[in-house]
Amino acid sequence: MKLKWTASPYIVWMIIFIVVPLLLVAVFAFTDGETGGFTLANISHVSEFTPVLMRSIWLAAVATIASLVIAYPLAYIISRSSGSGRRTLLMLAILPMWMNFLLRTYAWMTLLENTGLINRLLGYIGLGPFQMINTQGAVVLGMVYNYLPFMILPLYSIMTKIQNTAIEAAQDLGANWVLVFYRVVLPLSAPGIRTGVTMVFVPAVSTFLISRMLGGGGNLLIGDLIDLQFLGNAYNPNLGSAISLVLMVLILLCMSIFNQFGDEEEMEGMLL
Amino acid sequence: MKWYAKTYISVMMAFFYLPIVVLIAYSFNQSKSRAYFTGFTLDWYKKLFTNEMIMGSLWNSLVIALVSSAIACIIGTAAAIGLSNMRRVPRMLVLNFTYLPIINPEIVTGVSMMLLFVFFKSKMNIPLEFGFPTLILAHITFNIPYVILNVMPKLRQMDPSIYEAALDLGCNDWQAFSKVVVPDIMPGIVAGFLTSLTMSLDDFIISYFVSGATSQTLPITIFSMTRRKVSPEVNALSTIIFIIVLTVLLLVNLHDSRAEKKMRRLKTGGGSIA
């Protein structure tokens, strides 16, 4: 097939709807809102929000590691189970995604509140009440709950490709389960870990709402800040663009360092 | 399965479904309270169907998802075919831009598209109202990459000699394309369509920045409720959606395991048991 031109409608679309919008963000970030002239004030203004940025990265990193630790054994168990059991488990693991994420987070509010279900249950056995909502822990919990499927799926899809014979061969050659894990399972599942970490970390670091709903007013993240500049009370699209630009550059930088071993083929296969 | 694996799975399932059980339980609660359960009722299910705001935004969500996924499939499939025939360097360049909306934080994509539509209106005098048109354009944009990512591997697996054989057997380019290539990559297109559909239906962040005051999608309507109090009618709607999705997945699952059993029986030369 020698059909090169069929890509041209998409390339035009891509330029208008992907490239130009990002250029606009850059233009806004370096423009003075009132005079319209070039300025570096917005970018330097971003440094005032370093604590928020650090908190976003920290909470997202904790949530990503927690997701990986929780999802890894789960994905492994699912990938080693047989036929219909495997399909059922995988279905059960991704089914919660079909409930709207705002509603799921709202349900966690109901559970975590001071007079919420968990505290009332604990009250019956004479414990608590504990302050759970409006804490950083609640924000991390919300992130883990919402983004866990994005960790399970890539891990699962790479682990199903690991042959049982490879594990058995290692055992035959005298490896105990620790060695089997470090020398066989872990290296073979590394691409899945890379994809999973990217797919959890990026939405977690830039989330807004999870932090607002579960973290109260004191645990705002960088995403909330951007929202406030564009559609909130602190209306200032130039500053908002500057924060967005910094966030984007930071994430692309992190990801390119993190994914430097991943190639194109792996990327295409893993997102499915 | 070993006992510790079973225990782990059970604990995880409890974690997954705890909030969902709460959500479903409160759709049957007599009072609007989300703190106390005062008695069983089906009222919210009845009220749901007369609630114009919820039903209207559900309708918007469905229309936007279907239209944007269909258009994304056409543009994306054409793009995948074109890209796979391009040389490596230009192809990598285009693919890198294609990955951008997937890797980029959604909020940045949302904000950038909002700036684009404002720019269209104020600087270029394109009369594009925030609402349905901008939502469709934004959804097509973030759906196309998923179509390309699903179709490209199928194109790579395809044997080019089949296409050439079709030409040798007297097909013209278009016939060879529509009768040979398209059926071959159809699974990829369908997967791309379904991925787009779910992404579209579930999207909140990008829609939030490009929607107007008039046409709202379901997630945006739910968002405006979470700021005050979520009406149990939304819980009722979610329960219905949950049951529909569960049924579909169970049917697919059943179909798959039947097909698998059949395959196994054929392989073992069976019929002896049946």
XYZ file of C-alpha atoms in Angstrom:
546
model
C 0.000 0.000 0.000
C 1.433 3.334 -0.912
C -1.009 5.556 0.921
C 0.920 8.333 2.584
C -1.573 11.130 1.988
C -4.264 9.576 4.223
C -2.331 10.874 7.224
C -2.654 14.485 6.069
C -6.116 15.264 7.548
C -4.821 14.068 10.884
C -1.594 16.047 10.602
C -3.611 19.216 9.940
C -5.872 18.347 12.905
C -2.866 17.656 15.106
C -1.295 21.015 14.285
C -4.503 22.954 14.974
C -5.642 21.090 18.073
C -2.438 19.842 19.709
C 0.478 22.020 18.593
C -1.209 25.442 18.422
C -2.929 25.101 21.849
C 0.397 24.265 23.503
C 2.038 27.207 21.740
C -0.776 29.392 23.090
C -0.025 28.183 26.629
C 3.613 29.166 26.077
C 2.630 32.568 24.638
C 0.304 33.273 27.576
C 2.963 32.186 30.062
C 5.399 34.788 28.698
C 2.865 37.590 28.236
C 1.796 40.351 30.548
C -1.973 40.134 31.068
C -2.569 43.878 30.898
C -0.112 45.282 28.377
C 0.263 42.166 26.238
C 4.039 42.545 26.172
C 6.725 39.955 26.788
C 7.484 39.266 30.435
C 9.190 36.730 32.657
C 7.126 37.801 35.670
C 4.646 34.919 35.414
C 7.343 32.280 35.306
C 9.208 33.780 38.252
C 5.861 34.066 40.073
C 5.553 30.265 39.862
C 8.453 29.876 42.302
C 6.157 31.222 45.041
C 4.164 28.037 44.669
C 7.138 25.736 45.186
C 5.631 24.292 48.423
C 2.457 23.349 46.524
C 4.512 21.858 43.700
C 6.650 19.882 46.139
C 3.539 18.625 47.957
C 1.992 17.555 44.630
C 5.098 15.627 43.616
C 5.494 14.092 47.071
C 1.871 12.921 47.417
C 1.789 11.630 43.834
C 5.056 9.738 44.390
C 3.719 8.138 47.584
C 0.490 7.198 45.790
C 2.428 5.766 42.828
C 4.656 3.616 45.026
C 1.664 2.451 47.074
C -0.205 1.563 43.863
C 2.784 -0.382 42.569
C 3.193 -2.298 45.835
C -0.535 -3.122 45.954
C -0.996 -3.858 42.254
C 2.107 -5.972 41.638
C 1.053 -9.067 43.599
C -2.527 -8.653 42.412
C -1.500 -8.530 38.751
C 0.797 -11.501 39.311
C -1.923 -13.596 40.962
C -4.382 -12.747 38.180
C -1.845 -13.517 35.445
C -1.072 -16.949 36.958
C -4.688 -18.034 37.417
C -6.424 -20.124 34.796
C -8.956 -19.409 32.031
C -12.280 -18.180 33.336
C -10.957 -17.334 36.801
C -8.432 -14.999 35.237
C -11.049 -13.227 33.140
C -13.413 -12.856 36.091
C -10.715 -11.397 38.343
C -9.537 -8.969 35.684
C -13.130 -7.885 35.077
C -13.688 -7.332 38.807
C -10.499 -5.265 38.985
C -11.470 -2.868 36.195
C -15.228 -2.729 36.783
C -15.011 0.093 39.380
C -13.567 2.318 36.629
C -16.999 2.462 35.048
C -18.429 4.267 38.039
C -17.854 7.982 37.667
C -14.677 8.988 39.489
C -16.328 11.985 41.128
C -18.982 9.732 42.615
C -16.420 7.216 43.838
C -14.478 10.008 45.508
C -17.709 11.372 46.955
C -18.441 7.909 48.363
C -15.041 7.979 50.071
C -16.070 11.276 51.664
C -19.093 9.489 53.122
C -16.837 6.750 54.444
C -14.044 8.893 55.863
C -15.921 11.751 57.523
C -15.711 12.266 61.275
C -19.302 11.075 61.534
C -18.823 8.799 58.543
C -19.360 5.079 58.242
C -15.864 3.958 59.213
C -15.712 6.158 62.296
C -19.194 5.038 63.366
C -18.234 1.379 62.968
C -15.063 1.983 64.963
C -17.203 3.773 67.558
C -19.199 0.580 68.162
C -16.054 -1.223 69.248
C -14.965 1.762 71.317
C -12.329 3.233 69.029
C -11.973 6.668 67.531
C -13.290 8.866 66.129
C -10.206 9.408 63.998
C -9.579 12.450 61.846
C -9.352 10.835 58.424
C -10.843 13.280 55.946
C -8.988 16.506 55.112
C -5.630 14.840 55.655
C -2.836 14.067 53.224
C -3.457 10.392 53.867
C -6.989 10.763 52.524
C -5.658 12.438 49.369
C -3.194 9.584 48.804
C -5.982 7.055 49.416
C -8.155 8.815 46.847
C -5.319 8.766 44.304
C -4.533 5.093 44.891
C -8.192 4.126 44.655
C -8.819 6.083 41.468
C -5.654 5.251 39.548
C -4.975 1.668 40.673
C -6.518 0.121 37.507
C -3.956 2.060 35.435
C -1.246 0.201 37.363
C -2.932 -3.216 37.307
C -3.637 -3.323 33.560
C -0.110 -2.766 32.152
C 1.392 -5.032 34.833
C -1.128 -7.743 34.055
C -0.626 -7.528 30.297
C 3.148 -7.852 30.594
C 2.963 -10.643 33.192
C 0.703 -12.826 31.050
C 3.585 -12.902 28.578
C 5.955 -14.375 31.168
C 5.976 -18.120 30.510
C 5.557 -20.472 33.440
C 8.392 -22.496 31.893
C 10.798 -19.593 32.512
C 9.910 -19.610 36.211
C 10.102 -23.409 36.389
C 13.470 -23.420 34.636
C 14.855 -20.993 37.211
C 13.517 -23.202 40.000
C 15.018 -26.307 38.400
C 18.337 -24.548 38.272
C 18.167 -24.066 42.013
C 16.774 -20.562 42.490
C 14.585 -19.984 45.535
C 11.525 -17.739 45.201
C 13.456 -14.573 46.095
C 15.969 -15.233 43.315
C 13.209 -16.172 40.872
C 11.551 -12.850 41.617
C 14.692 -10.713 41.277
C 16.264 -12.506 38.352
C 13.247 -13.568 36.282
C 9.883 -12.000 37.129
C 11.054 -8.475 37.963
C 13.263 -7.900 34.879
C 10.640 -9.372 32.561
C 7.910 -7.162 34.022
C 10.000 -3.957 33.973
C 8.249 -2.439 30.908
C 4.897 -2.906 32.658
C 6.230 -1.167 35.762
C 7.432 1.759 33.642
C 4.073 2.177 31.934
C 2.125 1.720 35.166
C 4.212 4.251 37.080
C 3.791 6.814 34.270
C 0.065 6.229 34.036
C -0.466 6.675 37.777
C 2.058 9.401 38.525
C 1.036 11.878 35.797
C -2.686 12.075 36.635
C -1.915 11.954 40.373
C 0.527 14.865 40.294
C -1.822 17.062 38.284
C -5.129 16.050 39.846
C -7.547 18.581 41.091
C -10.744 17.695 42.950
C -9.385 14.590 44.703
C -7.320 16.960 46.810
C -10.209 19.387 47.140
C -12.775 16.743 48.067
C -10.656 14.593 50.384
C -7.928 17.015 51.425
C -9.991 20.017 52.487
C -8.711 23.520 51.798
C -5.237 23.009 53.232
C -3.976 20.308 50.892
C -4.434 21.972 47.500
C -2.273 20.580 44.720
C -0.789 22.138 41.603
C -3.853 21.096 39.581
C -6.147 23.007 41.931
C -3.935 26.070 41.529
C -4.218 25.934 37.729
C -7.987 25.530 37.944
C -8.227 28.547 40.276
C -6.318 30.711 37.769
C -8.597 29.808 34.859
C -12.070 29.144 36.214
C -11.762 30.050 39.885
C -11.580 33.161 42.036
C -7.901 33.885 41.424
C -8.584 34.551 37.723
C -5.220 35.041 35.983
C -4.813 32.949 32.813
C -1.246 34.184 32.291
C -0.106 32.864 35.646
C -2.211 29.735 35.082
C -0.436 29.154 31.762
C 2.948 29.655 33.409
C 2.126 27.039 36.071
C 0.802 24.666 33.372
C 3.958 25.126 31.316
C 6.234 24.441 34.271
C 4.173 21.372 35.214
C 4.254 20.065 31.653
C 7.997 20.558 31.220
C 8.688 18.936 34.602
C 6.571 15.885 33.784
C 7.922 15.437 30.253
C 11.449 15.732 31.638
C 10.799 13.201 34.419
C 9.173 10.802 31.987
C 11.880 11.020 29.353
C 14.531 10.241 31.975
C 12.396 7.483 33.448
C 11.463 5.956 30.100
C 14.773 6.307 28.327
C 15.020 2.542 27.902
C 11.501 2.119 26.510
C 11.198 2.069 22.751
C 8.386 2.909 20.379
C 7.062 -0.626 20.018
C 6.832 -1.150 23.731
C 4.967 2.132 24.150
C 2.377 1.230 21.548
C 1.815 -2.216 22.933
C 1.545 -1.197 26.540
C -1.073 1.484 26.326
C -3.695 -0.980 25.153
C -4.710 -20.762 44.215
C -2.882 -20.687 47.533
C -4.662 -19.422 50.635
C -2.595 -16.215 50.874
C -3.364 -15.362 47.263
C -7.067 -15.866 47.991
C -6.880 -13.688 51.101
C -5.087 -10.956 49.212
C -7.658 -10.991 46.405
C -10.522 -10.826 48.924
C -9.019 -7.863 50.775
C -8.427 -6.023 47.486
C -11.963 -6.696 46.280
C -13.335 -5.344 49.567
C -11.260 -2.188 49.011
C -12.445 -1.876 45.397
C -16.110 -2.338 46.125
C -16.562 -0.663 49.523
C -17.340 2.813 48.099
C -19.451 1.305 45.347
C -21.561 -0.647 47.838
C -22.061 2.599 49.783
C -23.054 4.410 46.598
C -25.585 1.751 45.624
C -26.971 1.465 49.172
C -27.730 5.183 49.348
C -29.651 5.049 46.079
C -32.283 3.109 48.078
C -32.216 5.458 51.069
C -35.494 7.169 51.938
C -33.939 10.442 53.088
C -31.517 12.568 51.138
C -28.977 12.201 53.939
C -25.692 10.425 53.243
C -25.048 9.942 56.920
C -28.018 7.857 58.010
C -30.023 5.150 56.359
C -33.685 5.825 57.168
C -35.464 3.167 55.146
C -35.789 1.476 51.781
C -37.340 3.221 48.793
C -37.301 3.126 45.002
C -38.377 6.768 44.741
C -35.013 8.006 43.444
C -35.252 5.636 40.502
C -38.664 7.066 39.607
C -37.516 10.660 40.068
C -34.407 10.027 37.973
C -36.371 9.660 34.745
C -38.187 12.964 35.202
C -35.030 14.864 36.206
C -34.345 16.881 33.071
C -30.911 18.057 34.162
C -29.548 14.539 34.737
C -31.263 12.949 31.730
C -30.260 15.868 29.489
C -26.603 15.661 30.460
C -26.663 11.869 30.093
C -28.010 12.348 26.557
C -25.292 14.952 25.818
C -22.617 12.579 27.101
C -23.853 9.747 24.897
C -24.132 11.901 21.752
C -20.715 13.507 22.262
C -19.075 10.128 22.944
C -20.618 8.421 19.908
C -20.047 11.283 17.447
C -16.486 12.043 18.580
C -15.474 8.358 18.662
C -16.866 7.761 15.162
C -15.067 10.787 13.695
C -11.878 9.901 15.600
C -12.044 6.372 14.132
C -12.212 7.696 10.570
C -9.431 10.286 10.954
C -7.337 8.001 13.162
C -7.545 4.927 10.927
C -6.632 6.987 7.867
C -3.764 8.506 9.845
C -2.502 5.097 10.978
C -2.472 3.819 7.377
C -0.700 6.943 6.162
C 1.791 6.900 9.014
C 2.725 3.251 8.521
C 3.679 4.106 4.934
C 5.773 7.082 5.929
C 9.504 6.996 6.490
C 10.807 6.547 9.996
C 11.847 10.094 10.864
C 8.652 11.951 9.881
C 6.602 9.114 11.376
C 8.391 9.379 14.727
C 7.881 13.141 14.687
C 4.128 12.824 14.174
C 3.839 9.978 16.698
C 5.619 12.011 19.359
C 3.044 14.774 18.986
C 0.343 12.112 19.016
C 1.524 10.781 22.360
C 1.576 14.280 23.846
C -2.119 14.470 24.846
C -1.795 11.014 26.448
C 1.378 11.729 28.402
C 0.574 15.352 29.163
C -1.465 15.996 32.310
C -5.123 16.223 31.305
C -5.457 19.584 32.983
C -2.798 21.055 30.679
C -4.597 19.659 27.619
C -7.891 21.074 28.926
C -6.441 24.496 29.617
C -4.647 24.652 26.251
C -7.808 23.774 24.331
C -9.750 26.374 26.268
C -7.144 28.984 25.255
C -7.417 27.797 21.635
C -11.198 28.237 21.535
C -10.952 31.670 23.152
C -8.313 32.545 20.547
C -10.615 31.342 17.729
C -13.417 33.544 18.983
C -11.578 36.702 19.949
C -8.712 36.878 17.445
C -9.917 35.006 14.389
C -13.629 35.844 14.547
C -14.652 32.209 14.224
C -18.112 32.051 15.823
C -17.460 28.972 17.915
C -19.656 28.850 21.009
C -18.420 27.083 24.129
C -20.620 24.035 24.513
C -21.513 21.262 22.118
C -19.123 22.216 19.258
C -16.098 22.753 21.496
C -16.839 19.562 23.457
C -17.016 17.523 20.239
C -13.764 19.034 18.896
C -11.931 18.424 22.169
C -13.186 14.853 22.476
C -12.201 14.018 18.879
C -8.733 15.395 19.632
C -8.087 13.236 22.678
C -9.746 10.180 21.076
C -7.664 10.062 17.870
C -4.436 8.948 19.627
C -6.215 5.919 21.118
C -7.479 4.923 17.654
C -3.998 5.296 16.131
C -2.438 3.295 18.968
C -4.945 0.484 18.459
C -4.789 0.377 14.645
C -0.999 0.712 14.094
C -0.073 -2.706 15.597
C -2.736 -4.397 13.449
C -1.269 -2.777 10.334
C 2.173 -3.962 11.311
C 0.939 -7.543 11.743
C -0.755 -7.487 8.353
C 0.896 -9.386 5.540
C 1.450 -6.882 2.686
C 1.320 -9.684 0.115
C -2.409 -10.149 0.798
C -3.054 -6.618 -0.419
C -0.872 -7.244 -3.473
C -2.656 -10.530 -4.126
C -5.965 -8.668 -4.146
C -4.543 -6.266 -6.747
C -3.260 -9.180 -8.832
C -6.688 -10.780 -8.697
C -8.190 -7.680 -10.299
C -9.158 -5.382 -7.424
C -8.556 -1.689 -7.895
C -6.876 0.236 -5.056
C -10.131 1.145 -3.369
C -11.567 -2.377 -3.564
C -8.371 -3.899 -2.216
C -8.428 -1.371 0.577
C -12.084 -1.736 1.560
C -12.399 -5.486 1.016
C -9.015 -6.674 2.221
C -7.233 -4.113 4.391
C -10.207 -2.781 6.378
C -11.563 -6.215 7.410
C -8.046 -7.220 8.428
C -7.525 -4.240 10.756
C -11.159 -4.167 11.928
C -10.380 -5.581 15.418
C -8.010 -2.644 15.950
C -10.595 -0.126 14.770
C -13.262 -1.633 17.033
C -10.881 -1.616 20.007
C -10.009 2.015 19.228
C -13.688 2.911 19.021
C -14.490 1.242 22.339
C -11.497 2.837 24.074
C -12.538 6.239 22.713
C -16.099 5.687 23.843
C -15.092 4.892 27.426
C -12.568 7.740 27.540
C -15.174 10.130 26.215
C -17.952 9.047 28.566
C -15.689 9.233 31.577
C -13.828 12.433 30.763
C -14.298 15.203 33.236
C -11.186 17.374 33.280
C -10.935 18.365 29.599
C -14.719 18.736 29.228
C -14.769 20.932 32.330
C -12.529 23.510 30.638
C -14.201 23.533 27.226
C -17.891 23.204 28.116
C -20.163 26.192 28.209
C -23.016 26.985 30.537
C -25.602 25.355 28.298
C -24.499 21.881 27.291
C -23.083 19.837 30.107
C -21.962 16.252 30.142
C -22.899 13.880 32.937
C -19.556 14.146 34.784
C -19.849 17.956 34.777
C -23.399 17.799 36.160
C -22.178 15.422 38.868
C -19.295 17.782 39.624
C -21.630 20.733 40.151
C -23.590 18.540 42.579
C -20.564 17.388 44.594
C -19.932 20.993 45.519
C -23.273 21.065 47.351
C -24.918 17.709 47.846
C -25.151 14.837 45.412
C -28.760 13.969 44.762
C -29.537 10.260 45.315
C -30.964 10.250 41.776
C -27.349 10.266 40.544
C -26.661 7.257 42.761
C -29.652 5.567 41.178
C -28.350 6.336 37.686
C -24.878 5.048 38.572
C -26.384 1.864 39.969
C -28.230 1.307 36.680
C -25.062 1.990 34.646
C -23.088 -0.336 36.927
C -25.585 -3.160 36.413
C -25.589 -2.658 32.626
C -21.766 -2.734 32.452
C -21.621 -5.751 34.776
C -24.139 -7.635 32.610
C -22.272 -6.848 29.394
C -18.940 -7.926 30.894
C -20.464 -11.136 32.271
C -21.960 -11.974 28.868
C -18.623 -11.349 27.117
C -16.902 -13.454 29.768
C -19.399 -16.290 29.313
C -19.035 -16.127 25.548
C -15.239 -16.243 25.818
C -15.134 -19.209 28.167
C -17.623 -21.118 25.965
C -15.442 -20.426 22.933
C -12.397 -21.560 24.874
C -14.055 -24.822 25.968
C -15.099 -25.479 22.384
C -11.532 -24.893 21.207
C -10.178 -27.244 23.832
C -12.671 -29.933 22.875
C -11.691 -29.614 19.221
C -8.010 -29.776 20.061
C -8.291 -32.900 22.186
C -10.329 -34.474 19.424
C -13.179 -34.536 21.914
C -16.834 -35.319 21.563
C -16.183 -38.241 23.847
C -17.687 -36.412 26.842
C -20.376 -34.503 24.997
